[in-house]
Amino acid sequence: MTGWVAIAGLGPGAEALVTPEVTATLADATDVVGYIPYVARVAERPGLTLHASDNRVEVDRARHALQMAAEGRRVVVVSSGDPGVFAMAAAVFEALEAGAPDWRDLEIRVLPGITAMLAASARAGAPLGHDFCAINLSDNLKPWALIEKRLRLAAEADFAMAFYNPRSKARPEGFARVLEVLRAACGDDRPVIFARAVSTPEEKLTVVPLTEARPEMADMRTVVLVGSSLTRVLRAGDRPLVYTPRSAPE
Ligand SMILES: C[S@@+](CC[C@H](N)C(=O)[O-])C[C@H]1O[C@@H](n2cnc3c(N)ncnc32)[C@H](O)[C@@H]1O
């Protein structure tokens, strides 16, 4: 048997947003590896072994996947959203770079998924319709000073922004600081979208001007989108539609 590794994105939550490519690859796998809640989204079946682990062991999990593939198993490493966005694809390549030389002969594929910011953007309208950037607000893997620097420069460059991992119980104060920095850089009126649990039964979308944004509006199931200076909010019935025009003035 020839082993392989596929690093797959399961999308933001809804079954309908899992790509057919990911579904077909899971149907052909012998092993699925990933963080506990993501592995729980994969249906059990005979011949498939599920290996669920804690979030903090990304590189161990990646090594385990590569080792199993080297032994001839067909392994899918699952992430939510897209596996290349703050997720397992980079961890697998880190493990590959530091690992056994023969791992580089393995077939390794990255299967894209719908990332949270794009699912949220589609729900809100088209807030990311012009230039934008994505910033992970967790300081688990980088210093807080770097997050603040990137935030200030992104605001200065007038990007729309998407924030992943905005606020956890372990670091509630970071997102309050982010809002302070944004208010100083962008003024009070900038539209902010709090998109929670997009495409799941718990989905909730809140659109407020920056001046009304509060730290408690975000948690670890929320992606936060902040408009650029050109982003507008249209009222369509009782639904706010947020969009950033396709062009910027000279
Ligand atoms: C470790 S990152 C993983 C991102 C994932 N790879 C992706 O492409 O969406 C986890 C963060 O993604 C965001 N997220 C993931 N799924 C979401 C959803 N259904 N609704 C809103 N935000 C989500 C949240 O900001 C969460 O803290």
PDB file of C-alpha atoms and ligand atoms in Angstrom:
ATOM      1  CA  MET A   1       0.000   0.000   0.000  1.00  0.00           C
ATOM      2  CA  THR A   2       1.292   3.494  -0.863  1.00  0.00           C
ATOM      3  CA  GLY A   3       0.733   6.012   1.861  1.00  0.00           C
ATOM      4  CA  TRP A   4      -0.139   9.654   1.430  1.00  0.00           C
ATOM      5  CA  VAL A   5      -1.067  12.720   3.444  1.00  0.00           C
ATOM      6  CA  ALA A   6      -3.863  15.128   2.510  1.00  0.00           C
ATOM      7  CA  ILE A   7      -4.239  18.283   4.608  1.00  0.00           C
ATOM      8  CA  ALA A   8      -7.892  19.190   4.241  1.00  0.00           C
ATOM      9  CA  GLY A   9     -10.079  22.153   5.142  1.00  0.00           C
ATOM     10  CA  LEU A  10     -13.551  21.273   6.440  1.00  0.00           C
ATOM     11  CA  GLY A  11     -14.942  24.784   5.868  1.00  0.00           C
ATOM     12  CA  PRO A  12     -16.609  26.951   8.517  1.00  0.00           C
ATOM     13  CA  GLY A  13     -19.115  24.370   9.779  1.00  0.00           C
ATOM     14  CA  ALA A  14     -21.953  23.546   7.376  1.00  0.00           C
ATOM     15  CA  GLU A  15     -21.785  20.213   5.584  1.00  0.00           C
ATOM     16  CA  ALA A  16     -22.795  21.974   2.332  1.00  0.00           C
ATOM     17  CA  LEU A  17     -19.605  24.041   2.512  1.00  0.00           C
ATOM     18  CA  VAL A  18     -17.257  21.027   2.553  1.00  0.00           C
ATOM     19  CA  THR A  19     -15.808  20.647  -0.951  1.00  0.00           C
ATOM     20  CA  PRO A  20     -16.506  17.449  -2.926  1.00  0.00           C
ATOM     21  CA  GLU A  21     -12.718  16.961  -3.164  1.00  0.00           C
ATOM     22  CA  VAL A  22     -12.419  16.827   0.642  1.00  0.00           C
ATOM     23  CA  THR A  23     -15.416  14.478   0.956  1.00  0.00           C
ATOM     24  CA  ALA A  24     -13.944  12.089  -1.640  1.00  0.00           C
ATOM     25  CA  THR A  25     -10.515  12.128   0.014  1.00  0.00           C
ATOM     26  CA  LEU A  26     -11.992  11.382   3.443  1.00  0.00           C
ATOM     27  CA  ALA A  27     -13.873   8.438   1.898  1.00  0.00           C
ATOM     28  CA  ASP A  28     -10.518   7.001   0.731  1.00  0.00           C
ATOM     29  CA  ALA A  29      -8.602   7.577   4.006  1.00  0.00           C
ATOM     30  CA  THR A  30      -7.500   5.017   6.586  1.00  0.00           C
ATOM     31  CA  ASP A  31      -6.715   7.634   9.255  1.00  0.00           C
ATOM     32  CA  VAL A  32      -7.891  11.109  10.207  1.00  0.00           C
ATOM     33  CA  VAL A  33      -5.750  13.315  12.434  1.00  0.00           C
ATOM     34  CA  GLY A  34      -6.683  16.660  13.998  1.00  0.00           C
ATOM     35  CA  TYR A  35      -7.890  18.828  16.840  1.00  0.00           C
ATOM     36  CA  ILE A  36     -10.757  17.195  18.790  1.00  0.00           C
ATOM     37  CA  PRO A  37     -13.726  19.323  17.525  1.00  0.00           C
ATOM     38  CA  TYR A  38     -12.601  19.056  13.890  1.00  0.00           C
ATOM     39  CA  VAL A  39     -12.120  15.281  14.010  1.00  0.00           C
ATOM     40  CA  ALA A  40     -15.607  15.079  15.572  1.00  0.00           C
ATOM     41  CA  ARG A  41     -16.996  16.437  12.283  1.00  0.00           C
ATOM     42  CA  VAL A  42     -15.791  13.338  10.397  1.00  0.00           C
ATOM     43  CA  ALA A  43     -18.255  10.427  10.305  1.00  0.00           C
ATOM     44  CA  GLU A  44     -16.949   7.158  11.756  1.00  0.00           C
ATOM     45  CA  ARG A  45     -16.904   4.121   9.464  1.00  0.00           C
ATOM     46  CA  PRO A  46     -15.245   0.682   9.423  1.00  0.00           C
ATOM     47  CA  GLY A  47     -11.630   0.893   8.259  1.00  0.00           C
ATOM     48  CA  LEU A  48     -11.192   4.499   9.400  1.00  0.00           C
ATOM     49  CA  THR A  49      -9.248   5.342  12.566  1.00  0.00           C
ATOM     50  CA  LEU A  50      -9.821   8.777  14.104  1.00  0.00           C
ATOM     51  CA  HIS A  51      -6.874  10.347  15.999  1.00  0.00           C
ATOM     52  CA  ALA A  52      -8.150  13.402  17.907  1.00  0.00           C
ATOM     53  CA  SER A  53      -5.699  15.510  19.905  1.00  0.00           C
ATOM     54  CA  ASP A  54      -5.472  18.765  21.828  1.00  0.00           C
ATOM     55  CA  ASN A  55      -4.926  22.069  20.014  1.00  0.00           C
ATOM     56  CA  ARG A  56      -1.478  22.720  21.442  1.00  0.00           C
ATOM     57  CA  VAL A  57       0.246  19.747  19.841  1.00  0.00           C
ATOM     58  CA  GLU A  58       0.168  20.806  16.188  1.00  0.00           C
ATOM     59  CA  VAL A  59       3.678  19.757  15.196  1.00  0.00           C
ATOM     60  CA  ASP A  60       3.437  16.414  17.096  1.00  0.00           C
ATOM     61  CA  ARG A  61       0.185  15.752  15.246  1.00  0.00           C
ATOM     62  CA  ALA A  62       1.831  16.608  11.920  1.00  0.00           C
ATOM     63  CA  ARG A  63       4.760  14.248  12.661  1.00  0.00           C
ATOM     64  CA  HIS A  64       2.332  11.490  13.575  1.00  0.00           C
ATOM     65  CA  ALA A  65       0.502  11.957  10.250  1.00  0.00           C
ATOM     66  CA  LEU A  66       3.746  11.840   8.238  1.00  0.00           C
ATOM     67  CA  GLN A  67       4.970   8.785  10.148  1.00  0.00           C
ATOM     68  CA  MET A  68       1.717   6.904   9.491  1.00  0.00           C
ATOM     69  CA  ALA A  69       1.850   7.802   5.781  1.00  0.00           C
ATOM     70  CA  ALA A  70       5.466   6.536   5.652  1.00  0.00           C
ATOM     71  CA  GLU A  71       4.111   3.231   7.018  1.00  0.00           C
ATOM     72  CA  GLY A  72       1.672   3.056   4.089  1.00  0.00           C
ATOM     73  CA  ARG A  73      -1.457   4.629   5.593  1.00  0.00           C
ATOM     74  CA  ARG A  74      -3.707   7.125   3.793  1.00  0.00           C
ATOM     75  CA  VAL A  75      -3.923  10.014   6.211  1.00  0.00           C
ATOM     76  CA  VAL A  76      -6.126  13.116   6.183  1.00  0.00           C
ATOM     77  CA  VAL A  77      -5.113  15.934   8.525  1.00  0.00           C
ATOM     78  CA  VAL A  78      -8.208  18.041   9.117  1.00  0.00           C
ATOM     79  CA  SER A  79      -8.497  21.752   9.900  1.00  0.00           C
ATOM     80  CA  SER A  80     -11.555  23.968  10.033  1.00  0.00           C
ATOM     81  CA  GLY A  81     -11.955  26.487   7.223  1.00  0.00           C
ATOM     82  CA  ASP A  82      -8.925  26.374   4.950  1.00  0.00           C
ATOM     83  CA  PRO A  83      -5.901  24.342   6.117  1.00  0.00           C
ATOM     84  CA  GLY A  84      -3.467  27.026   4.924  1.00  0.00           C
ATOM     85  CA  VAL A  85      -5.024  29.805   7.016  1.00  0.00           C
ATOM     86  CA  PHE A  86      -3.697  29.746  10.609  1.00  0.00           C
ATOM     87  CA  ALA A  87      -3.988  25.962  10.539  1.00  0.00           C
ATOM     88  CA  MET A  88      -2.352  22.581   9.953  1.00  0.00           C
ATOM     89  CA  ALA A  89      -0.834  22.887   6.451  1.00  0.00           C
ATOM     90  CA  ALA A  90       2.109  25.008   7.618  1.00  0.00           C
ATOM     91  CA  ALA A  91       2.574  22.724  10.661  1.00  0.00           C
ATOM     92  CA  VAL A  92       2.868  19.674   8.392  1.00  0.00           C
ATOM     93  CA  PHE A  93       5.504  21.407   6.261  1.00  0.00           C
ATOM     94  CA  GLU A  94       7.409  22.431   9.419  1.00  0.00           C
ATOM     95  CA  ALA A  95       7.431  18.796  10.527  1.00  0.00           C
ATOM     96  CA  LEU A  96       8.453  17.693   7.021  1.00  0.00           C
ATOM     97  CA  GLU A  97      11.370  20.127   6.920  1.00  0.00           C
ATOM     98  CA  ALA A  98      12.703  18.918  10.292  1.00  0.00           C
ATOM     99  CA  GLY A  99      11.791  15.258   9.822  1.00  0.00           C
ATOM    100  CA  ALA A 100      13.112  12.057   8.248  1.00  0.00           C
ATOM    101  CA  PRO A 101      14.528  12.612   4.714  1.00  0.00           C
ATOM    102  CA  ASP A 102      12.334   9.835   3.219  1.00  0.00           C
ATOM    103  CA  TRP A 103       9.154  11.732   4.273  1.00  0.00           C
ATOM    104  CA  ARG A 104       9.887  14.099   1.354  1.00  0.00           C
ATOM    105  CA  ASP A 105       9.112  11.252  -1.078  1.00  0.00           C
ATOM    106  CA  LEU A 106       5.541  10.999   0.235  1.00  0.00           C
ATOM    107  CA  GLU A 107       2.585  12.284  -1.755  1.00  0.00           C
ATOM    108  CA  ILE A 108       1.400  15.336   0.186  1.00  0.00           C
ATOM    109  CA  ARG A 109      -1.599  17.385  -0.944  1.00  0.00           C
ATOM    110  CA  VAL A 110      -3.287  20.463   0.496  1.00  0.00           C
ATOM    111  CA  LEU A 111      -7.047  20.511  -0.140  1.00  0.00           C
ATOM    112  CA  PRO A 112      -8.512  24.014   0.171  1.00  0.00           C
ATOM    113  CA  GLY A 113     -11.587  24.874   2.181  1.00  0.00           C
ATOM    114  CA  ILE A 114     -13.749  27.939   2.718  1.00  0.00           C
ATOM    115  CA  THR A 115     -12.008  30.041   5.305  1.00  0.00           C
ATOM    116  CA  ALA A 116     -13.969  31.826   8.059  1.00  0.00           C
ATOM    117  CA  MET A 117     -13.354  35.356   6.783  1.00  0.00           C
ATOM    118  CA  LEU A 118     -14.785  34.518   3.338  1.00  0.00           C
ATOM    119  CA  ALA A 119     -17.820  32.740   4.767  1.00  0.00           C
ATOM    120  CA  ALA A 120     -18.411  35.747   7.074  1.00  0.00           C
ATOM    121  CA  SER A 121     -17.824  38.237   4.282  1.00  0.00           C
ATOM    122  CA  ALA A 122     -20.399  36.481   2.091  1.00  0.00           C
ATOM    123  CA  ARG A 123     -22.972  36.621   4.886  1.00  0.00           C
ATOM    124  CA  ALA A 124     -22.397  40.368   5.411  1.00  0.00           C
ATOM    125  CA  GLY A 125     -22.279  41.408   1.734  1.00  0.00           C
ATOM    126  CA  ALA A 126     -18.848  42.137   0.258  1.00  0.00           C
ATOM    127  CA  PRO A 127     -16.765  43.909   2.940  1.00  0.00           C
ATOM    128  CA  LEU A 128     -13.565  42.374   1.533  1.00  0.00           C
ATOM    129  CA  GLY A 129     -14.366  43.546  -2.016  1.00  0.00           C
ATOM    130  CA  HIS A 130     -11.175  45.609  -2.303  1.00  0.00           C
ATOM    131  CA  ASP A 131      -7.701  45.128  -0.731  1.00  0.00           C
ATOM    132  CA  PHE A 132      -7.697  43.452   2.667  1.00  0.00           C
ATOM    133  CA  CYS A 133      -5.470  41.612   5.111  1.00  0.00           C
ATOM    134  CA  ALA A 134      -5.949  38.864   7.706  1.00  0.00           C
ATOM    135  CA  ILE A 135      -4.358  38.966  11.158  1.00  0.00           C
ATOM    136  CA  ASN A 136      -4.397  36.261  13.815  1.00  0.00           C
ATOM    137  CA  LEU A 137      -4.841  38.062  17.159  1.00  0.00           C
ATOM    138  CA  SER A 138      -3.583  35.155  19.260  1.00  0.00           C
ATOM    139  CA  ASP A 139      -0.187  35.768  20.826  1.00  0.00           C
ATOM    140  CA  ASN A 140       0.425  32.047  21.434  1.00  0.00           C
ATOM    141  CA  LEU A 141       2.841  31.813  18.504  1.00  0.00           C
ATOM    142  CA  LYS A 142       4.087  35.417  18.146  1.00  0.00           C
ATOM    143  CA  PRO A 143       4.749  38.424  20.406  1.00  0.00           C
ATOM    144  CA  TRP A 144       1.915  40.866  21.102  1.00  0.00           C
ATOM    145  CA  ALA A 145       4.123  43.797  19.973  1.00  0.00           C
ATOM    146  CA  LEU A 146       4.189  42.306  16.459  1.00  0.00           C
ATOM    147  CA  ILE A 147       0.382  42.048  16.405  1.00  0.00           C
ATOM    148  CA  GLU A 148       0.044  45.723  17.359  1.00  0.00           C
ATOM    149  CA  LYS A 149       2.624  46.780  14.774  1.00  0.00           C
ATOM    150  CA  ARG A 150       0.820  44.900  11.972  1.00  0.00           C
ATOM    151  CA  LEU A 151      -2.524  46.292  13.112  1.00  0.00           C
ATOM    152  CA  ARG A 152      -1.264  49.901  13.051  1.00  0.00           C
ATOM    153  CA  LEU A 153       0.369  49.506   9.650  1.00  0.00           C
ATOM    154  CA  ALA A 154      -2.711  47.785   8.171  1.00  0.00           C
ATOM    155  CA  ALA A 155      -4.903  50.635   9.444  1.00  0.00           C
ATOM    156  CA  GLU A 156      -2.462  53.207   8.066  1.00  0.00           C
ATOM    157  CA  ALA A 157      -2.476  51.437   4.658  1.00  0.00           C
ATOM    158  CA  ASP A 158      -6.302  51.548   4.756  1.00  0.00           C
ATOM    159  CA  PHE A 159      -6.852  47.811   4.323  1.00  0.00           C
ATOM    160  CA  ALA A 160     -10.116  46.190   5.305  1.00  0.00           C
ATOM    161  CA  MET A 161      -9.108  43.639   7.959  1.00  0.00           C
ATOM    162  CA  ALA A 162     -10.141  40.196   9.121  1.00  0.00           C
ATOM    163  CA  PHE A 163      -9.203  39.127  12.648  1.00  0.00           C
ATOM    164  CA  TYR A 164      -8.998  35.436  13.539  1.00  0.00           C
ATOM    165  CA  ASN A 165      -8.786  34.153  17.145  1.00  0.00           C
ATOM    166  CA  PRO A 166      -9.895  37.582  18.398  1.00  0.00           C
ATOM    167  CA  ARG A 167     -10.482  36.924  22.079  1.00  0.00           C
ATOM    168  CA  SER A 168     -10.059  33.944  24.380  1.00  0.00           C
ATOM    169  CA  LYS A 169     -10.737  33.434  28.084  1.00  0.00           C
ATOM    170  CA  ALA A 170      -6.972  33.210  28.610  1.00  0.00           C
ATOM    171  CA  ARG A 171      -6.304  36.655  27.048  1.00  0.00           C
ATOM    172  CA  PRO A 172      -9.458  38.804  27.314  1.00  0.00           C
ATOM    173  CA  GLU A 173      -7.527  42.101  27.385  1.00  0.00           C
ATOM    174  CA  GLY A 174      -5.852  41.823  23.945  1.00  0.00           C
ATOM    175  CA  PHE A 175      -8.969  42.498  21.894  1.00  0.00           C
ATOM    176  CA  ALA A 176      -9.867  45.561  24.025  1.00  0.00           C
ATOM    177  CA  ARG A 177      -6.436  46.918  23.135  1.00  0.00           C
ATOM    178  CA  VAL A 178      -7.065  46.145  19.428  1.00  0.00           C
ATOM    179  CA  LEU A 179     -10.250  48.236  19.534  1.00  0.00           C
ATOM    180  CA  GLU A 180      -8.326  51.111  21.183  1.00  0.00           C
ATOM    181  CA  VAL A 181      -5.645  51.023  18.480  1.00  0.00           C
ATOM    182  CA  LEU A 182      -8.292  50.933  15.735  1.00  0.00           C
ATOM    183  CA  ARG A 183     -10.252  53.849  17.200  1.00  0.00           C
ATOM    184  CA  ALA A 184      -7.073  55.936  17.344  1.00  0.00           C
ATOM    185  CA  ALA A 185      -6.152  55.020  13.741  1.00  0.00           C
ATOM    186  CA  CYS A 186      -9.541  54.843  11.978  1.00  0.00           C
ATOM    187  CA  GLY A 187     -11.986  57.143  13.809  1.00  0.00           C
ATOM    188  CA  ASP A 188     -15.357  56.098  15.193  1.00  0.00           C
ATOM    189  CA  ASP A 189     -17.505  55.259  12.155  1.00  0.00           C
ATOM    190  CA  ARG A 190     -15.684  52.331  10.574  1.00  0.00           C
ATOM    191  CA  PRO A 191     -18.078  49.363  10.141  1.00  0.00           C
ATOM    192  CA  VAL A 192     -17.179  46.337  12.260  1.00  0.00           C
ATOM    193  CA  ILE A 193     -18.734  42.918  11.654  1.00  0.00           C
ATOM    194  CA  PHE A 194     -18.744  40.315  14.407  1.00  0.00           C
ATOM    195  CA  ALA A 195     -19.489  37.031  12.653  1.00  0.00           C
ATOM    196  CA  ARG A 196     -19.924  34.169  15.115  1.00  0.00           C
ATOM    197  CA  ALA A 197     -20.179  30.456  14.270  1.00  0.00           C
ATOM    198  CA  VAL A 198     -20.876  31.235  10.623  1.00  0.00           C
ATOM    199  CA  SER A 199     -22.819  28.508   8.773  1.00  0.00           C
ATOM    200  CA  THR A 200     -23.698  26.633  11.981  1.00  0.00           C
ATOM    201  CA  PRO A 201     -27.038  26.668  13.866  1.00  0.00           C
ATOM    202  CA  GLU A 202     -25.469  29.156  16.335  1.00  0.00           C
ATOM    203  CA  GLU A 203     -24.572  31.684  13.637  1.00  0.00           C
ATOM    204  CA  LYS A 204     -24.863  35.334  14.675  1.00  0.00           C
ATOM    205  CA  LEU A 205     -23.879  38.422  12.699  1.00  0.00           C
ATOM    206  CA  THR A 206     -23.618  41.853  14.337  1.00  0.00           C
ATOM    207  CA  VAL A 207     -22.694  45.014  12.409  1.00  0.00           C
ATOM    208  CA  VAL A 208     -21.784  48.111  14.433  1.00  0.00           C
ATOM    209  CA  PRO A 209     -19.740  51.285  13.962  1.00  0.00           C
ATOM    210  CA  LEU A 210     -16.315  51.067  15.607  1.00  0.00           C
ATOM    211  CA  THR A 211     -17.428  53.377  18.400  1.00  0.00           C
ATOM    212  CA  GLU A 212     -20.040  50.783  19.491  1.00  0.00           C
ATOM    213  CA  ALA A 213     -17.763  47.738  19.191  1.00  0.00           C
ATOM    214  CA  ARG A 214     -17.159  46.088  22.580  1.00  0.00           C
ATOM    215  CA  PRO A 215     -14.622  43.397  23.488  1.00  0.00           C
ATOM    216  CA  GLU A 216     -17.395  41.045  24.734  1.00  0.00           C
ATOM    217  CA  MET A 217     -18.875  40.923  21.224  1.00  0.00           C
ATOM    218  CA  ALA A 218     -16.053  38.557  20.191  1.00  0.00           C
ATOM    219  CA  ASP A 219     -14.997  35.111  21.341  1.00  0.00           C
ATOM    220  CA  MET A 220     -12.994  32.265  19.854  1.00  0.00           C
ATOM    221  CA  ARG A 221     -15.866  31.277  17.537  1.00  0.00           C
ATOM    222  CA  THR A 222     -15.977  34.775  16.046  1.00  0.00           C
ATOM    223  CA  VAL A 223     -14.144  36.249  13.099  1.00  0.00           C
ATOM    224  CA  VAL A 224     -14.132  40.050  13.132  1.00  0.00           C
ATOM    225  CA  LEU A 225     -14.118  42.078   9.913  1.00  0.00           C
ATOM    226  CA  VAL A 226     -13.271  45.785   9.960  1.00  0.00           C
ATOM    227  CA  GLY A 227     -13.948  47.930   6.908  1.00  0.00           C
ATOM    228  CA  SER A 228     -11.546  50.293   5.157  1.00  0.00           C
ATOM    229  CA  SER A 229     -12.320  54.022   4.928  1.00  0.00           C
ATOM    230  CA  LEU A 230     -14.365  53.257   1.761  1.00  0.00           C
ATOM    231  CA  THR A 231     -16.537  50.485   3.239  1.00  0.00           C
ATOM    232  CA  ARG A 232     -20.252  51.325   3.353  1.00  0.00           C
ATOM    233  CA  VAL A 233     -23.320  49.925   5.082  1.00  0.00           C
ATOM    234  CA  LEU A 234     -26.535  49.799   3.029  1.00  0.00           C
ATOM    235  CA  ARG A 235     -29.874  49.080   4.671  1.00  0.00           C
ATOM    236  CA  ALA A 236     -31.925  46.496   2.774  1.00  0.00           C
ATOM    237  CA  GLY A 237     -35.101  45.971   4.808  1.00  0.00           C
ATOM    238  CA  ASP A 238     -33.819  45.241   8.320  1.00  0.00           C
ATOM    239  CA  ARG A 239     -30.628  43.701   7.002  1.00  0.00           C
ATOM    240  CA  PRO A 240     -27.373  45.685   6.893  1.00  0.00           C
ATOM    241  CA  LEU A 241     -25.371  44.987   3.726  1.00  0.00           C
ATOM    242  CA  VAL A 242     -21.717  45.874   4.069  1.00  0.00           C
ATOM    243  CA  TYR A 243     -19.550  46.364   1.014  1.00  0.00           C
ATOM    244  CA  THR A 244     -16.268  47.873  -0.066  1.00  0.00           C
ATOM    245  CA  PRO A 245     -16.356  49.328  -3.594  1.00  0.00           C
ATOM    246  CA  ARG A 246     -14.204  47.721  -6.284  1.00  0.00           C
ATOM    247  CA  SER A 247     -12.238  50.942  -6.915  1.00  0.00           C
ATOM    248  CA  ALA A 248     -10.354  53.428  -4.737  1.00  0.00           C
ATOM    249  CA  PRO A 249     -10.052  57.110  -5.737  1.00  0.00           C
ATOM    250  CA  GLU A 250      -6.707  58.552  -6.999  1.00  0.00           C
TER     251      GLU A 250
HETATM  252  C1  LIG B   1      -7.183  28.512  14.515  1.00  0.00           C
HETATM  253  S1  LIG B   1      -8.172  29.563  13.527  1.00  0.00           S
HETATM  254  C2  LIG B   1      -8.510  28.484  12.199  1.00  0.00           C
HETATM  255  C3  LIG B   1      -8.971  29.190  10.952  1.00  0.00           C
HETATM  256  C4  LIG B   1      -9.397  28.227   9.849  1.00  0.00           C
HETATM  257  N1  LIG B   1      -8.267  27.479   9.341  1.00  0.00           N
HETATM  258  C5  LIG B   1     -10.102  28.957   8.709  1.00  0.00           C
HETATM  259  O1  LIG B   1      -9.554  28.984   7.594  1.00  0.00           O
HETATM  260  O2  LIG B   1     -11.197  29.487   8.948  1.00  0.00           O
HETATM  261  C6  LIG B   1      -9.690  29.575  14.425  1.00  0.00           C
HETATM  262  C7  LIG B   1     -10.423  30.904  14.251  1.00  0.00           C
HETATM  263  O3  LIG B   1     -11.115  30.902  12.995  1.00  0.00           O
HETATM  264  C8  LIG B   1     -12.314  31.654  13.108  1.00  0.00           C
HETATM  265  N2  LIG B   1     -13.431  30.774  12.758  1.00  0.00           N
HETATM  266  C9  LIG B   1     -13.355  29.471  12.421  1.00  0.00           C
HETATM  267  N3  LIG B   1     -14.590  28.998  12.080  1.00  0.00           N
HETATM  268  C10 LIG B   1     -15.447  30.038  12.211  1.00  0.00           C
HETATM  269  C11 LIG B   1     -16.856  30.197  11.989  1.00  0.00           C
HETATM  270  N4  LIG B   1     -17.621  29.187  11.572  1.00  0.00           N
HETATM  271  N5  LIG B   1     -17.397  31.413  12.217  1.00  0.00           N
HETATM  272  C12 LIG B   1     -16.625  32.446  12.625  1.00  0.00           C
HETATM  273  N6  LIG B   1     -15.294  32.356  12.838  1.00  0.00           N
HETATM  274  C13 LIG B   1     -14.710  31.179  12.641  1.00  0.00           C
HETATM  275  C14 LIG B   1     -12.384  32.175  14.545  1.00  0.00           C
HETATM  276  O4  LIG B   1     -11.773  33.469  14.569  1.00  0.00           O
HETATM  277  C15 LIG B   1     -11.512  31.163  15.274  1.00  0.00           C
HETATM  278  O5  LIG B   1     -10.985  31.713  16.477  1.00  0.00           O
END
